[in-house]
Amino acid sequence: MSGRPAIRVGLVIVAAGSGTRLGHDHPKAFVELGGRSLLAHALDRLASAADDVVVVGPPTHMEQALAQVERMGPGTRVVPGGATRTGSVAAGMAALGAVDVIAVHDAARPLVDAAALRRAVAAVVDGADASAPALPVTDTLKEVADGEVVIRTVDRASLRAVQTPQVFRAEVLHAAHARGVDATDDLALVEAGGGTVVLVPGSARYLKVTYPDDLLLAEAFLASGDHEERA
Ligand code: C5P
Protein backbone atom coordinates (compact mmCIF):
# COMPACT_ATOMS: atom_id res chain seq x y z
CA MET A 1 0.00 0.00 0.00
CA SER A 2 2.97 2.35 0.45
CA GLY A 3 2.71 5.45 -1.71
CA ARG A 4 -0.73 4.49 -3.06
CA PRO A 5 -3.07 7.48 -3.09
CA ALA A 6 -6.34 7.01 -1.22
CA ILE A 7 -8.43 7.03 -4.38
CA ARG A 8 -9.91 4.15 -6.33
CA VAL A 9 -7.95 3.34 -9.49
CA GLY A 10 -9.67 1.43 -12.30
CA LEU A 11 -7.42 -0.22 -14.89
CA VAL A 12 -8.48 -1.11 -18.44
CA ILE A 13 -5.95 -3.15 -20.43
CA VAL A 14 -6.83 -3.08 -24.12
CA ALA A 15 -5.74 -6.29 -25.85
CA ALA A 16 -8.22 -6.61 -28.71
CA GLY A 17 -5.96 -5.53 -31.59
CA SER A 18 -5.04 -7.92 -34.39
CA GLY A 19 -1.33 -7.10 -34.49
CA THR A 20 -1.00 -7.85 -38.19
CA ARG A 21 2.18 -5.73 -38.40
CA LEU A 22 3.90 -8.19 -36.06
CA GLY A 23 3.42 -10.97 -38.60
CA HIS A 24 1.74 -13.52 -36.29
CA ASP A 25 -1.53 -15.28 -37.10
CA HIS A 26 -2.97 -14.75 -33.61
CA PRO A 27 -3.73 -11.48 -31.78
CA LYS A 28 -0.70 -9.48 -30.65
CA ALA A 29 -1.59 -9.63 -26.95
CA PHE A 30 -0.99 -13.41 -27.01
CA VAL A 31 2.43 -13.21 -28.67
CA GLU A 32 5.03 -14.51 -26.23
CA LEU A 33 7.95 -12.63 -24.72
CA GLY A 34 10.25 -14.68 -22.48
CA GLY A 35 7.69 -17.52 -22.29
CA ARG A 36 4.68 -15.40 -21.32
CA SER A 37 2.20 -13.40 -23.37
CA LEU A 38 2.47 -9.63 -23.75
CA LEU A 39 -0.88 -9.40 -21.93
CA ALA A 40 0.35 -11.50 -18.98
CA HIS A 41 3.41 -9.26 -18.57
CA ALA A 42 1.30 -6.09 -18.55
CA LEU A 43 -1.23 -7.58 -16.12
CA ASP A 44 1.47 -8.81 -13.72
CA ARG A 45 3.11 -5.41 -13.64
CA LEU A 46 0.04 -3.21 -13.17
CA ALA A 47 -2.84 -5.17 -11.62
CA SER A 48 -1.71 -4.89 -7.99
CA ALA A 49 -1.53 -1.07 -8.30
CA ALA A 50 -5.24 -0.90 -9.27
CA ASP A 51 -8.48 -1.49 -7.33
CA ASP A 52 -10.50 -2.81 -10.27
CA VAL A 53 -9.14 -4.41 -13.45
CA VAL A 54 -10.83 -5.12 -16.80
CA VAL A 55 -9.08 -6.77 -19.74
CA VAL A 56 -10.53 -6.10 -23.19
CA GLY A 57 -9.89 -9.14 -25.39
CA PRO A 58 -10.32 -9.92 -29.07
CA PRO A 59 -13.96 -11.02 -29.60
CA THR A 60 -12.66 -13.95 -31.68
CA HIS A 61 -10.30 -15.19 -28.91
CA MET A 62 -12.20 -14.67 -25.65
CA GLU A 63 -11.30 -18.10 -24.21
CA GLN A 64 -7.62 -17.42 -24.73
CA ALA A 65 -7.99 -14.01 -23.08
CA LEU A 66 -9.80 -15.59 -20.12
CA ALA A 67 -7.02 -18.15 -19.73
CA GLN A 68 -4.47 -15.32 -19.53
CA VAL A 69 -6.25 -13.51 -16.70
CA GLU A 70 -7.51 -16.53 -14.71
CA ARG A 71 -4.36 -16.78 -12.65
CA MET A 72 -4.81 -13.17 -11.48
CA GLY A 73 -7.61 -14.52 -9.29
CA PRO A 74 -11.22 -13.38 -9.06
CA GLY A 75 -11.94 -9.73 -9.69
CA THR A 76 -10.23 -9.28 -13.05
CA ARG A 77 -12.89 -9.38 -15.74
CA VAL A 78 -12.59 -9.91 -19.48
CA VAL A 79 -14.89 -8.23 -22.00
CA PRO A 80 -14.85 -8.34 -25.82
CA GLY A 81 -13.33 -5.36 -27.63
CA GLY A 82 -14.55 -3.20 -30.49
CA ALA A 83 -13.45 -2.60 -34.08
CA THR A 84 -11.25 0.35 -33.04
CA ARG A 85 -9.05 1.03 -30.01
CA THR A 86 -11.49 3.75 -28.90
CA GLY A 87 -14.34 1.21 -29.06
CA SER A 88 -12.31 -1.27 -27.02
CA VAL A 89 -11.57 1.36 -24.35
CA ALA A 90 -15.29 2.20 -24.18
CA ALA A 91 -16.14 -1.49 -23.66
CA GLY A 92 -13.58 -1.71 -20.83
CA MET A 93 -14.81 1.48 -19.15
CA ALA A 94 -18.38 0.21 -19.21
CA ALA A 95 -17.34 -2.91 -17.28
CA LEU A 96 -15.44 -1.04 -14.54
CA GLY A 97 -16.97 -0.53 -11.12
CA ALA A 98 -17.10 2.87 -9.39
CA VAL A 99 -13.59 4.39 -9.46
CA ASP A 100 -12.10 7.88 -9.14
CA VAL A 101 -9.53 7.58 -11.90
CA ILE A 102 -9.27 5.30 -14.93
CA ALA A 103 -5.96 4.06 -16.31
CA VAL A 104 -5.94 2.75 -19.87
CA HIS A 105 -2.98 0.57 -20.85
CA ASP A 106 -2.03 -1.10 -24.14
CA ALA A 107 -1.27 -4.82 -23.73
CA ALA A 108 1.22 -4.13 -26.52
CA ARG A 109 3.46 -2.41 -23.92
CA PRO A 110 4.46 -5.46 -21.82
CA LEU A 111 7.41 -3.93 -19.93
CA VAL A 112 5.47 -1.17 -18.23
CA ASP A 113 5.90 -0.78 -14.46
CA ALA A 114 3.64 0.28 -11.61
CA ALA A 115 5.81 3.37 -11.05
CA ALA A 116 4.59 4.73 -14.40
CA LEU A 117 0.99 4.21 -13.31
CA ARG A 118 1.64 5.90 -9.98
CA ARG A 119 3.36 8.91 -11.61
CA ALA A 120 0.40 9.47 -13.93
CA VAL A 121 -2.15 8.96 -11.11
CA ALA A 122 -0.24 11.50 -8.99
CA ALA A 123 -0.47 14.10 -11.80
CA VAL A 124 -4.25 13.61 -11.94
CA VAL A 125 -4.54 13.78 -8.14
CA ASP A 126 -2.55 17.05 -8.37
CA GLY A 127 -5.19 18.55 -10.68
CA ALA A 128 -4.65 17.38 -14.27
CA ASP A 129 -7.64 15.98 -16.17
CA ALA A 130 -5.39 13.33 -17.68
CA SER A 131 -1.75 12.22 -17.66
CA ALA A 132 0.57 9.72 -19.32
CA PRO A 133 4.26 8.82 -19.45
CA ALA A 134 6.12 10.31 -22.41
CA LEU A 135 9.63 10.65 -23.83
CA PRO A 136 11.36 13.44 -25.75
CA VAL A 137 11.75 12.68 -29.46
CA THR A 138 15.35 11.94 -30.50
CA ASP A 139 15.06 11.52 -34.29
CA THR A 140 14.84 14.56 -36.57
CA LEU A 141 11.26 14.77 -37.79
CA LYS A 142 10.14 15.62 -41.34
CA GLU A 143 6.67 16.33 -42.57
CA VAL A 144 6.15 14.70 -45.99
CA ALA A 145 3.56 14.68 -48.77
CA ASP A 146 2.72 12.04 -51.40
CA GLY A 147 5.81 10.24 -52.68
CA GLU A 148 7.77 10.88 -49.46
CA VAL A 149 8.62 14.40 -50.59
CA VAL A 150 9.74 16.48 -47.61
CA ILE A 151 7.72 19.61 -46.97
CA ARG A 152 9.52 20.77 -43.86
CA THR A 153 11.50 19.83 -40.78
CA VAL A 154 9.46 19.86 -37.59
CA ASP A 155 11.07 21.35 -34.47
CA ARG A 156 11.33 18.35 -32.17
CA ALA A 157 12.17 20.32 -29.01
CA SER A 158 8.53 20.68 -28.06
CA LEU A 159 7.43 17.21 -29.21
CA ARG A 160 6.90 14.14 -27.02
CA ALA A 161 6.23 10.48 -27.80
CA VAL A 162 3.38 9.39 -25.54
CA GLN A 163 3.13 5.95 -23.95
CA THR A 164 0.64 4.17 -21.69
CA PRO A 165 -0.80 3.81 -19.05
CA GLN A 166 -2.86 6.93 -19.71
CA VAL A 167 -4.71 8.04 -16.60
CA PHE A 168 -7.90 10.13 -16.46
CA ARG A 169 -10.29 11.58 -13.95
CA ALA A 170 -13.12 9.08 -14.42
CA GLU A 171 -15.76 11.67 -15.32
CA VAL A 172 -13.39 13.31 -17.83
CA LEU A 173 -12.84 10.04 -19.72
CA HIS A 174 -16.57 9.27 -19.72
CA ALA A 175 -17.35 12.77 -21.06
CA ALA A 176 -14.60 12.50 -23.71
CA HIS A 177 -16.01 9.19 -25.01
CA ALA A 178 -19.57 10.51 -24.90
CA ARG A 179 -18.59 12.97 -27.66
CA GLY A 180 -18.39 9.94 -29.97
CA VAL A 181 -15.10 10.72 -31.73
CA ASP A 182 -12.43 8.14 -32.61
CA ALA A 183 -8.69 8.63 -31.90
CA THR A 184 -5.47 6.61 -31.61
CA ASP A 185 -5.35 7.47 -27.92
CA ASP A 186 -7.74 8.78 -25.29
CA LEU A 187 -5.64 11.81 -24.39
CA ALA A 188 -6.53 13.20 -27.83
CA LEU A 189 -10.22 12.98 -26.92
CA VAL A 190 -9.58 14.93 -23.69
CA GLU A 191 -7.43 17.54 -25.49
CA ALA A 192 -10.19 18.03 -28.06
CA GLY A 193 -12.59 18.81 -25.22
CA GLY A 194 -10.24 21.44 -23.75
CA GLY A 195 -9.03 19.29 -20.85
CA THR A 196 -5.61 19.70 -19.21
CA VAL A 197 -3.22 16.86 -20.03
CA VAL A 198 0.09 16.74 -18.11
CA LEU A 199 2.85 14.34 -19.18
CA VAL A 200 5.16 12.51 -16.73
CA PRO A 201 8.51 10.78 -17.43
CA GLY A 202 8.30 7.64 -19.57
CA SER A 203 10.90 5.00 -20.32
CA ALA A 204 12.37 3.30 -23.38
CA ARG A 205 11.33 0.08 -21.63
CA TYR A 206 7.65 0.96 -22.04
CA LEU A 207 8.03 0.45 -25.80
CA LYS A 208 5.03 -0.64 -27.83
CA VAL A 209 5.56 -3.95 -29.60
CA THR A 210 4.41 -3.31 -33.16
CA TYR A 211 7.02 -4.83 -35.51
CA PRO A 212 9.16 -8.00 -35.11
CA ASP A 213 12.24 -5.90 -34.22
CA ASP A 214 10.33 -4.41 -31.26
CA LEU A 215 9.99 -7.92 -29.84
CA LEU A 216 13.77 -8.42 -30.06
CA LEU A 217 14.34 -5.16 -28.19
CA ALA A 218 11.78 -6.10 -25.53
CA GLU A 219 13.52 -9.49 -25.09
CA ALA A 220 16.82 -7.67 -24.51
CA PHE A 221 15.22 -5.37 -21.91
CA LEU A 222 13.63 -8.37 -20.19
CA ALA A 223 16.93 -10.28 -20.11
CA SER A 224 18.70 -7.25 -18.62
CA GLY A 225 16.38 -7.31 -15.59
CA ASP A 226 13.99 -4.78 -14.14
CA HIS A 227 15.47 -1.51 -12.96
CA GLU A 228 12.29 0.20 -11.95
CA GLU A 229 9.85 -0.14 -9.13
CA ARG A 230 7.22 -2.90 -9.23
CA ALA A 231 3.81 -2.78 -7.61
O1 C5P B 1 -2.78 -1.13 -33.02
P1 C5P B 1 -2.08 -0.53 -31.87
O2 C5P B 1 -0.75 -1.19 -31.59
O3 C5P B 1 -1.99 0.96 -31.88
O4 C5P B 1 -2.99 -0.90 -30.61
C1 C5P B 1 -2.71 -0.38 -29.34
C2 C5P B 1 -3.45 -1.22 -28.30
O5 C5P B 1 -4.85 -1.13 -28.53
C3 C5P B 1 -3.06 -2.71 -28.35
O6 C5P B 1 -2.84 -3.18 -27.04
C4 C5P B 1 -4.28 -3.35 -29.01
O7 C5P B 1 -4.51 -4.67 -28.55
C5 C5P B 1 -5.41 -2.42 -28.59
N1 C5P B 1 -6.55 -2.43 -29.53
C6 C5P B 1 -7.79 -2.88 -29.08
N2 C5P B 1 -8.86 -2.92 -29.96
C7 C5P B 1 -8.72 -2.54 -31.24
C8 C5P B 1 -7.45 -2.08 -31.72
C9 C5P B 1 -6.39 -2.03 -30.84
O8 C5P B 1 -7.93 -3.25 -27.91
N3 C5P B 1 -9.77 -2.63 -32.07
CSV table of C-alpha atoms and ligand atoms in Angstrom, one decimal:
chain,number,residue,atom,x,y,z
A,1,MET,CA,0.0,0.0,0.0
A,2,SER,CA,3.0,2.4,0.5
A,3,GLY,CA,2.7,5.4,-1.7
A,4,ARG,CA,-0.7,4.5,-3.1
A,5,PRO,CA,-3.1,7.5,-3.1
A,6,ALA,CA,-6.3,7.0,-1.2
A,7,ILE,CA,-8.4,7.0,-4.4
A,8,ARG,CA,-9.9,4.2,-6.3
A,9,VAL,CA,-8.0,3.3,-9.5
A,10,GLY,CA,-9.7,1.4,-12.3
A,11,LEU,CA,-7.4,-0.2,-14.9
A,12,VAL,CA,-8.5,-1.1,-18.4
A,13,ILE,CA,-6.0,-3.1,-20.4
A,14,VAL,CA,-6.8,-3.1,-24.1
A,15,ALA,CA,-5.7,-6.3,-25.8
A,16,ALA,CA,-8.2,-6.6,-28.7
A,17,GLY,CA,-6.0,-5.5,-31.6
A,18,SER,CA,-5.0,-7.9,-34.4
A,19,GLY,CA,-1.3,-7.1,-34.5
A,20,THR,CA,-1.0,-7.8,-38.2
A,21,ARG,CA,2.2,-5.7,-38.4
A,22,LEU,CA,3.9,-8.2,-36.1
A,23,GLY,CA,3.4,-11.0,-38.6
A,24,HIS,CA,1.7,-13.5,-36.3
A,25,ASP,CA,-1.5,-15.3,-37.1
A,26,HIS,CA,-3.0,-14.7,-33.6
A,27,PRO,CA,-3.7,-11.5,-31.8
A,28,LYS,CA,-0.7,-9.5,-30.7
A,29,ALA,CA,-1.6,-9.6,-26.9
A,30,PHE,CA,-1.0,-13.4,-27.0
A,31,VAL,CA,2.4,-13.2,-28.7
A,32,GLU,CA,5.0,-14.5,-26.2
A,33,LEU,CA,8.0,-12.6,-24.7
A,34,GLY,CA,10.2,-14.7,-22.5
A,35,GLY,CA,7.7,-17.5,-22.3
A,36,ARG,CA,4.7,-15.4,-21.3
A,37,SER,CA,2.2,-13.4,-23.4
A,38,LEU,CA,2.5,-9.6,-23.8
A,39,LEU,CA,-0.9,-9.4,-21.9
A,40,ALA,CA,0.3,-11.5,-19.0
A,41,HIS,CA,3.4,-9.3,-18.6
A,42,ALA,CA,1.3,-6.1,-18.5
A,43,LEU,CA,-1.2,-7.6,-16.1
A,44,ASP,CA,1.5,-8.8,-13.7
A,45,ARG,CA,3.1,-5.4,-13.6
A,46,LEU,CA,0.0,-3.2,-13.2
A,47,ALA,CA,-2.8,-5.2,-11.6
A,48,SER,CA,-1.7,-4.9,-8.0
A,49,ALA,CA,-1.5,-1.1,-8.3
A,50,ALA,CA,-5.2,-0.9,-9.3
A,51,ASP,CA,-8.5,-1.5,-7.3
A,52,ASP,CA,-10.5,-2.8,-10.3
A,53,VAL,CA,-9.1,-4.4,-13.5
A,54,VAL,CA,-10.8,-5.1,-16.8
A,55,VAL,CA,-9.1,-6.8,-19.7
A,56,VAL,CA,-10.5,-6.1,-23.2
A,57,GLY,CA,-9.9,-9.1,-25.4
A,58,PRO,CA,-10.3,-9.9,-29.1
A,59,PRO,CA,-14.0,-11.0,-29.6
A,60,THR,CA,-12.7,-14.0,-31.7
A,61,HIS,CA,-10.3,-15.2,-28.9
A,62,MET,CA,-12.2,-14.7,-25.7
A,63,GLU,CA,-11.3,-18.1,-24.2
A,64,GLN,CA,-7.6,-17.4,-24.7
A,65,ALA,CA,-8.0,-14.0,-23.1
A,66,LEU,CA,-9.8,-15.6,-20.1
A,67,ALA,CA,-7.0,-18.2,-19.7
A,68,GLN,CA,-4.5,-15.3,-19.5
A,69,VAL,CA,-6.2,-13.5,-16.7
A,70,GLU,CA,-7.5,-16.5,-14.7
A,71,ARG,CA,-4.4,-16.8,-12.6
A,72,MET,CA,-4.8,-13.2,-11.5
A,73,GLY,CA,-7.6,-14.5,-9.3
A,74,PRO,CA,-11.2,-13.4,-9.1
A,75,GLY,CA,-11.9,-9.7,-9.7
A,76,THR,CA,-10.2,-9.3,-13.0
A,77,ARG,CA,-12.9,-9.4,-15.7
A,78,VAL,CA,-12.6,-9.9,-19.5
A,79,VAL,CA,-14.9,-8.2,-22.0
A,80,PRO,CA,-14.8,-8.3,-25.8
A,81,GLY,CA,-13.3,-5.4,-27.6
A,82,GLY,CA,-14.5,-3.2,-30.5
A,83,ALA,CA,-13.4,-2.6,-34.1
A,84,THR,CA,-11.3,0.3,-33.0
A,85,ARG,CA,-9.1,1.0,-30.0
A,86,THR,CA,-11.5,3.7,-28.9
A,87,GLY,CA,-14.3,1.2,-29.1
A,88,SER,CA,-12.3,-1.3,-27.0
A,89,VAL,CA,-11.6,1.4,-24.3
A,90,ALA,CA,-15.3,2.2,-24.2
A,91,ALA,CA,-16.1,-1.5,-23.7
A,92,GLY,CA,-13.6,-1.7,-20.8
A,93,MET,CA,-14.8,1.5,-19.1
A,94,ALA,CA,-18.4,0.2,-19.2
A,95,ALA,CA,-17.3,-2.9,-17.3
A,96,LEU,CA,-15.4,-1.0,-14.5
A,97,GLY,CA,-17.0,-0.5,-11.1
A,98,ALA,CA,-17.1,2.9,-9.4
A,99,VAL,CA,-13.6,4.4,-9.5
A,100,ASP,CA,-12.1,7.9,-9.1
A,101,VAL,CA,-9.5,7.6,-11.9
A,102,ILE,CA,-9.3,5.3,-14.9
A,103,ALA,CA,-6.0,4.1,-16.3
A,104,VAL,CA,-5.9,2.8,-19.9
A,105,HIS,CA,-3.0,0.6,-20.8
A,106,ASP,CA,-2.0,-1.1,-24.1
A,107,ALA,CA,-1.3,-4.8,-23.7
A,108,ALA,CA,1.2,-4.1,-26.5
A,109,ARG,CA,3.5,-2.4,-23.9
A,110,PRO,CA,4.5,-5.5,-21.8
A,111,LEU,CA,7.4,-3.9,-19.9
A,112,VAL,CA,5.5,-1.2,-18.2
A,113,ASP,CA,5.9,-0.8,-14.5
A,114,ALA,CA,3.6,0.3,-11.6
A,115,ALA,CA,5.8,3.4,-11.0
A,116,ALA,CA,4.6,4.7,-14.4
A,117,LEU,CA,1.0,4.2,-13.3
A,118,ARG,CA,1.6,5.9,-10.0
A,119,ARG,CA,3.4,8.9,-11.6
A,120,ALA,CA,0.4,9.5,-13.9
A,121,VAL,CA,-2.2,9.0,-11.1
A,122,ALA,CA,-0.2,11.5,-9.0
A,123,ALA,CA,-0.5,14.1,-11.8
A,124,VAL,CA,-4.2,13.6,-11.9
A,125,VAL,CA,-4.5,13.8,-8.1
A,126,ASP,CA,-2.5,17.1,-8.4
A,127,GLY,CA,-5.2,18.6,-10.7
A,128,ALA,CA,-4.6,17.4,-14.3
A,129,ASP,CA,-7.6,16.0,-16.2
A,130,ALA,CA,-5.4,13.3,-17.7
A,131,SER,CA,-1.8,12.2,-17.7
A,132,ALA,CA,0.6,9.7,-19.3
A,133,PRO,CA,4.3,8.8,-19.5
A,134,ALA,CA,6.1,10.3,-22.4
A,135,LEU,CA,9.6,10.7,-23.8
A,136,PRO,CA,11.4,13.4,-25.7
A,137,VAL,CA,11.8,12.7,-29.5
A,138,THR,CA,15.4,11.9,-30.5
A,139,ASP,CA,15.1,11.5,-34.3
A,140,THR,CA,14.8,14.6,-36.6
A,141,LEU,CA,11.3,14.8,-37.8
A,142,LYS,CA,10.1,15.6,-41.3
A,143,GLU,CA,6.7,16.3,-42.6
A,144,VAL,CA,6.1,14.7,-46.0
A,145,ALA,CA,3.6,14.7,-48.8
A,146,ASP,CA,2.7,12.0,-51.4
A,147,GLY,CA,5.8,10.2,-52.7
A,148,GLU,CA,7.8,10.9,-49.5
A,149,VAL,CA,8.6,14.4,-50.6
A,150,VAL,CA,9.7,16.5,-47.6
A,151,ILE,CA,7.7,19.6,-47.0
A,152,ARG,CA,9.5,20.8,-43.9
A,153,THR,CA,11.5,19.8,-40.8
A,154,VAL,CA,9.5,19.9,-37.6
A,155,ASP,CA,11.1,21.4,-34.5
A,156,ARG,CA,11.3,18.3,-32.2
A,157,ALA,CA,12.2,20.3,-29.0
A,158,SER,CA,8.5,20.7,-28.1
A,159,LEU,CA,7.4,17.2,-29.2
A,160,ARG,CA,6.9,14.1,-27.0
A,161,ALA,CA,6.2,10.5,-27.8
A,162,VAL,CA,3.4,9.4,-25.5
A,163,GLN,CA,3.1,5.9,-24.0
A,164,THR,CA,0.6,4.2,-21.7
A,165,PRO,CA,-0.8,3.8,-19.1
A,166,GLN,CA,-2.9,6.9,-19.7
A,167,VAL,CA,-4.7,8.0,-16.6
A,168,PHE,CA,-7.9,10.1,-16.5
A,169,ARG,CA,-10.3,11.6,-14.0
A,170,ALA,CA,-13.1,9.1,-14.4
A,171,GLU,CA,-15.8,11.7,-15.3
A,172,VAL,CA,-13.4,13.3,-17.8
A,173,LEU,CA,-12.8,10.0,-19.7
A,174,HIS,CA,-16.6,9.3,-19.7
A,175,ALA,CA,-17.3,12.8,-21.1
A,176,ALA,CA,-14.6,12.5,-23.7
A,177,HIS,CA,-16.0,9.2,-25.0
A,178,ALA,CA,-19.6,10.5,-24.9
A,179,ARG,CA,-18.6,13.0,-27.7
A,180,GLY,CA,-18.4,9.9,-30.0
A,181,VAL,CA,-15.1,10.7,-31.7
A,182,ASP,CA,-12.4,8.1,-32.6
A,183,ALA,CA,-8.7,8.6,-31.9
A,184,THR,CA,-5.5,6.6,-31.6
A,185,ASP,CA,-5.3,7.5,-27.9
A,186,ASP,CA,-7.7,8.8,-25.3
A,187,LEU,CA,-5.6,11.8,-24.4
A,188,ALA,CA,-6.5,13.2,-27.8
A,189,LEU,CA,-10.2,13.0,-26.9
A,190,VAL,CA,-9.6,14.9,-23.7
A,191,GLU,CA,-7.4,17.5,-25.5
A,192,ALA,CA,-10.2,18.0,-28.1
A,193,GLY,CA,-12.6,18.8,-25.2
A,194,GLY,CA,-10.2,21.4,-23.8
A,195,GLY,CA,-9.0,19.3,-20.9
A,196,THR,CA,-5.6,19.7,-19.2
A,197,VAL,CA,-3.2,16.9,-20.0
A,198,VAL,CA,0.1,16.7,-18.1
A,199,LEU,CA,2.8,14.3,-19.2
A,200,VAL,CA,5.2,12.5,-16.7
A,201,PRO,CA,8.5,10.8,-17.4
A,202,GLY,CA,8.3,7.6,-19.6
A,203,SER,CA,10.9,5.0,-20.3
A,204,ALA,CA,12.4,3.3,-23.4
A,205,ARG,CA,11.3,0.1,-21.6
A,206,TYR,CA,7.7,1.0,-22.0
A,207,LEU,CA,8.0,0.5,-25.8
A,208,LYS,CA,5.0,-0.6,-27.8
A,209,VAL,CA,5.6,-4.0,-29.6
A,210,THR,CA,4.4,-3.3,-33.2
A,211,TYR,CA,7.0,-4.8,-35.5
A,212,PRO,CA,9.2,-8.0,-35.1
A,213,ASP,CA,12.2,-5.9,-34.2
A,214,ASP,CA,10.3,-4.4,-31.3
A,215,LEU,CA,10.0,-7.9,-29.8
A,216,LEU,CA,13.8,-8.4,-30.1
A,217,LEU,CA,14.3,-5.2,-28.2
A,218,ALA,CA,11.8,-6.1,-25.5
A,219,GLU,CA,13.5,-9.5,-25.1
A,220,ALA,CA,16.8,-7.7,-24.5
A,221,PHE,CA,15.2,-5.4,-21.9
A,222,LEU,CA,13.6,-8.4,-20.2
A,223,ALA,CA,16.9,-10.3,-20.1
A,224,SER,CA,18.7,-7.2,-18.6
A,225,GLY,CA,16.4,-7.3,-15.6
A,226,ASP,CA,14.0,-4.8,-14.1
A,227,HIS,CA,15.5,-1.5,-13.0
A,228,GLU,CA,12.3,0.2,-12.0
A,229,GLU,CA,9.8,-0.1,-9.1
A,230,ARG,CA,7.2,-2.9,-9.2
A,231,ALA,CA,3.8,-2.8,-7.6
B,1,C5P,O1,-2.8,-1.1,-33.0
B,1,C5P,P1,-2.1,-0.5,-31.9
B,1,C5P,O2,-0.8,-1.2,-31.6
B,1,C5P,O3,-2.0,1.0,-31.9
B,1,C5P,O4,-3.0,-0.9,-30.6
B,1,C5P,C1,-2.7,-0.4,-29.3
B,1,C5P,C2,-3.4,-1.2,-28.3
B,1,C5P,O5,-4.9,-1.1,-28.5
B,1,C5P,C3,-3.1,-2.7,-28.4
B,1,C5P,O6,-2.8,-3.2,-27.0
B,1,C5P,C4,-4.3,-3.4,-29.0
B,1,C5P,O7,-4.5,-4.7,-28.6
B,1,C5P,C5,-5.4,-2.4,-28.6
B,1,C5P,N1,-6.5,-2.4,-29.5
B,1,C5P,C6,-7.8,-2.9,-29.1
B,1,C5P,N2,-8.9,-2.9,-30.0
B,1,C5P,C7,-8.7,-2.5,-31.2
B,1,C5P,C8,-7.5,-2.1,-31.7
B,1,C5P,C9,-6.4,-2.0,-30.8
B,1,C5P,O8,-7.9,-3.3,-27.9
B,1,C5P,N3,-9.8,-2.6,-32.1
